[in-house]
XYZ file of C-alpha atoms in Angstrom:
299
model
C -79.416 225.165 92.777
C -81.370 226.599 95.710
C -82.224 223.160 97.116
C -78.645 222.487 98.234
C -78.449 225.273 100.858
C -82.013 224.461 101.927
C -81.087 220.818 102.569
C -78.004 221.811 104.573
C -79.538 224.706 106.529
C -82.923 223.132 107.278
C -81.594 220.719 109.956
C -79.431 223.450 111.460
C -82.288 225.912 111.753
C -84.656 223.275 113.103
C -81.968 222.235 115.604
C -82.231 225.641 117.252
C -86.036 225.598 117.089
C -86.262 222.125 118.675
C -83.896 223.177 121.471
C -86.011 226.287 122.157
C -89.276 224.332 122.482
C -87.715 221.406 124.328
C -88.426 222.692 127.831
C -92.009 223.574 126.944
C -93.040 220.366 125.211
C -91.068 217.175 124.723
C -93.750 215.956 122.311
C -93.378 218.973 120.014
C -89.581 218.694 120.171
C -89.671 215.031 119.144
C -92.158 215.848 116.398
C -89.863 218.563 115.047
C -86.859 216.224 115.043
C -88.755 213.448 113.253
C -90.365 215.890 110.826
C -87.024 217.480 110.037
C -85.509 214.077 109.339
C -88.337 213.137 106.984
C -88.266 216.507 105.193
C -84.476 216.409 104.798
C -84.575 212.892 103.375
C -87.320 213.904 100.922
C -85.272 216.902 99.745
C -82.155 214.739 99.334
C -84.138 212.274 97.203
C -85.466 215.188 95.141
C -81.917 216.422 94.549
C -80.888 212.923 93.493
C -83.766 212.643 91.020
C -83.130 216.089 89.553
C -79.613 215.155 88.520
C -76.532 217.311 88.845
C -76.820 220.699 90.479
C -74.017 223.138 91.226
C -73.889 226.023 93.678
C -71.137 228.525 94.492
C -71.378 230.896 97.445
C -68.525 233.408 97.019
C -66.481 235.135 99.726
C -67.574 232.842 102.582
C -64.570 232.255 104.870
C -62.343 233.854 102.250
C -62.337 231.186 99.540
C -66.100 230.752 99.216
C -68.091 227.534 99.316
C -68.912 225.267 96.388
C -71.395 222.401 96.299
C -72.332 219.746 93.775
C -75.282 217.343 93.865
C -74.140 214.768 91.329
C -75.051 211.081 91.480
C -72.288 209.854 93.797
C -72.581 212.634 96.346
C -76.375 212.719 96.130
C -76.507 209.007 96.940
C -74.224 209.527 99.953
C -76.490 212.347 101.146
C -79.632 210.222 100.706
C -78.135 207.400 102.768
C -77.089 209.836 105.511
C -80.468 211.572 105.676
C -82.285 208.220 105.642
C -80.283 206.989 108.625
C -80.907 210.255 110.479
C -84.613 209.968 109.731
C -84.802 206.411 111.071
C -82.688 207.313 114.101
C -85.043 210.206 114.830
C -88.108 207.982 114.528
C -86.792 205.423 117.008
C -85.027 207.854 119.372
C -88.102 208.789 121.481
C -88.552 205.171 122.559
C -84.889 204.907 123.570
C -84.853 208.241 125.395
C -88.040 207.452 127.285
C -85.651 205.533 129.570
C -82.802 208.063 129.230
C -84.557 211.408 129.488
C -81.627 213.592 130.553
C -80.511 216.431 128.273
C -82.884 215.547 125.450
C -83.038 219.120 124.209
C -79.259 219.329 123.955
C -79.094 215.994 122.144
C -81.719 217.115 119.615
C -79.838 220.359 119.025
C -76.485 218.762 118.276
C -77.997 215.783 116.489
C -79.599 218.006 113.843
C -76.559 220.295 113.657
C -74.456 217.227 112.907
C -76.891 216.209 110.165
C -76.556 219.593 108.452
C -72.768 219.490 108.700
C -72.616 215.927 107.373
C -74.715 216.851 104.348
C -72.390 219.811 103.818
C -69.478 217.367 103.638
C -71.187 215.067 101.156
C -72.388 217.864 98.853
C -69.073 219.760 98.926
C -67.242 220.285 95.634
C -63.876 221.479 96.924
C -61.628 220.447 99.788
C -62.019 223.800 101.553
C -65.802 223.378 101.802
C -65.309 219.768 102.846
C -62.894 220.819 105.581
C -65.190 223.512 107.020
C -68.195 221.221 107.336
C -66.000 218.311 108.450
C -64.753 220.333 111.413
C -68.277 221.502 112.304
C -69.388 217.878 112.229
C -66.538 216.845 114.549
C -67.431 219.456 117.177
C -71.194 218.843 117.127
C -70.863 215.042 117.206
C -68.499 215.357 120.190
C -71.472 216.502 122.286
C -73.457 213.415 121.275
C -70.622 211.154 122.422
C -70.433 212.992 125.768
C -74.227 212.978 126.199
C -74.374 210.730 129.285
C -71.689 212.826 131.062
C -70.353 209.800 132.927
C -66.586 209.617 133.524
C -66.307 206.994 130.772
C -68.360 209.090 128.353
C -66.323 212.209 129.010
C -63.025 210.382 128.593
C -64.177 208.816 125.313
C -65.523 212.156 124.079
C -62.265 213.952 124.809
C -60.333 211.191 123.034
C -62.663 211.579 120.052
C -62.249 215.355 120.048
C -58.462 215.173 120.408
C -58.144 212.799 117.458
C -60.529 214.961 115.406
C -58.676 218.210 116.187
C -55.214 216.773 115.537
C -56.462 215.165 112.330
C -58.171 218.383 111.252
C -55.097 220.529 111.792
C -52.955 218.023 109.900
C -55.446 218.097 107.037
C -55.309 221.896 107.037
C -51.537 221.758 106.548
C -52.109 219.474 103.579
C -54.646 221.906 102.129
C -52.120 224.743 102.397
C -49.543 222.686 100.480
C -52.066 221.645 97.841
C -53.207 225.238 97.298
C -49.600 226.390 97.029
C -48.789 223.810 94.349
C -52.048 223.715 92.374
C -53.681 227.079 93.063
C -57.066 225.424 93.587
C -58.895 223.034 95.910
C -61.833 222.228 93.619
C -62.249 218.513 92.982
C -62.274 218.694 89.172
C -59.885 221.646 89.025
C -57.290 219.848 91.162
C -57.322 216.875 88.833
C -56.931 219.116 85.776
C -54.178 221.204 87.386
C -52.202 218.132 88.356
C -52.523 216.681 84.862
C -51.353 219.966 83.320
C -48.113 220.159 85.319
C -45.624 217.887 87.046
C -46.116 218.425 90.764
C -45.415 216.101 93.649
C -48.440 215.987 95.938
C -47.438 212.939 97.989
C -46.736 214.842 101.215
C -49.813 217.051 100.830
C -52.053 214.063 100.100
C -50.875 212.093 103.120
C -51.387 215.117 105.361
C -54.932 215.607 104.040
C -55.716 211.912 104.438
C -54.855 212.006 108.165
C -57.988 213.962 109.108
C -60.280 211.784 107.013
C -58.597 208.577 108.183
C -59.096 209.650 111.794
C -62.846 209.940 111.246
C -62.964 206.687 109.293
C -61.233 204.820 112.130
C -58.200 203.831 110.061
C -55.251 202.381 111.996
C -53.466 203.891 113.922
C -56.078 206.644 114.348
C -58.816 204.201 115.312
C -58.424 204.623 119.075
C -61.578 206.751 119.522
C -63.956 204.333 117.835
C -64.063 201.432 120.342
C -64.233 203.960 123.185
C -66.943 206.248 121.831
C -69.518 203.680 120.740
C -70.173 201.918 124.069
C -70.706 205.197 125.974
C -72.744 207.123 123.388
C -76.558 206.818 123.309
C -77.662 204.026 120.978
C -79.109 206.398 118.330
C -75.857 208.384 118.311
C -73.807 205.192 118.205
C -75.732 204.067 115.117
C -74.969 207.364 113.369
C -71.302 207.287 114.387
C -70.955 203.820 112.935
C -73.203 204.119 109.911
C -72.488 207.621 108.633
C -69.818 209.674 110.410
C -67.095 207.121 109.752
C -68.197 207.082 106.102
C -67.625 210.822 105.851
C -63.972 210.006 106.431
C -64.122 207.352 103.721
C -65.701 209.949 101.405
C -62.723 212.263 101.911
C -60.259 209.463 101.265
C -62.087 208.572 98.037
C -61.749 212.199 96.897
C -57.992 212.190 97.516
C -57.507 208.851 95.783
C -59.568 209.809 92.725
C -58.663 213.498 92.339
C -55.127 213.950 93.670
C -53.416 210.561 93.578
C -55.062 208.371 90.893
C -52.705 205.680 89.668
C -50.043 206.389 92.305
C -48.919 202.903 93.292
C -46.962 203.889 96.408
C -49.849 205.938 97.803
C -52.402 203.265 96.982
C -50.299 200.460 98.440
C -49.744 202.469 101.603
C -53.496 202.843 102.089
C -53.953 199.166 101.228
C -51.557 198.111 103.989
C -53.207 200.391 106.556
C -56.623 199.161 105.436
C -55.635 195.507 105.861
C -54.220 196.193 109.331
C -57.429 198.018 110.282
C -59.605 195.204 108.935
C -57.673 192.514 110.839
C -57.297 194.534 114.050
C -60.996 195.425 114.108
C -61.928 191.756 113.773
C -59.545 190.726 116.568
C -60.802 193.441 118.917
C -64.395 192.434 118.178
C -63.567 188.793 118.901
C -62.338 189.606 122.404
C -65.027 192.170 123.215
C -67.678 191.364 125.838
C -69.723 194.538 125.225
C -72.184 194.392 122.314
C -71.811 198.073 121.383
C -68.037 197.795 121.508
C -68.258 194.701 119.301
C -70.305 196.672 116.783
C -67.769 199.516 116.939
C -64.925 197.139 116.184
C -66.974 195.619 113.378
C -67.485 199.090 111.907
C -63.776 199.726 112.159
C -63.045 196.453 110.364
């Protein structure tokens, strides 16, 4: 399915192009960003309408990369690309009053889009992890965009949580590979059903990285800090899509590795309830609108 790599690579390639033309013409740069958003959304819709499509790219980073454009993941990708498209359309108006480092923002904004689509179209945890880590690094720059002391502190908090969560997830992937011999979504489920293996420790380790991005308690600390200091278009994407990439990973673990495991499910339920209540309380006492929205997203 050639459309899958096109959808993922198009924003990344255009990110470099927009950054190169940024100093020459802000108008062309903005046009490229908006056009890329529209084209990416159109391709995601086309993938959704075509039905399932599978792609394997062998030998990349050792294990190779696998992608699947089935209904669930294709819908996630369409929602992500739609939000990026709308953010790109409205960004020029916002940045007309915040003109600093527009080229850099465009570069990392589109790189983050490509990485996010890579997460949603991934068909094994290794591919998910690679694009998840790319997304964490590129979105860090968007949080730090203003370069104020508050923005830098929030960005470093975000990066620290992302790195610690990512390394913990990597440990879980090692354990899962050792016990199942595969990280493919369907293959993991089949391998677990075929043999009696205990994946509780591995699953909780993997969940840590995704929970950090989703803003799940107690890894939520970056969310109320990052939103108020990030540019409004970036804040919208952090809230609307990047946190949902963490939810996507947690859904994979629940449905492929730990379906029907009461202890695991109840543990997530308790953490989810704490997060929901804590987010509402923090929002109630917030006096900053963007922070209130961040707490609402967390809840």
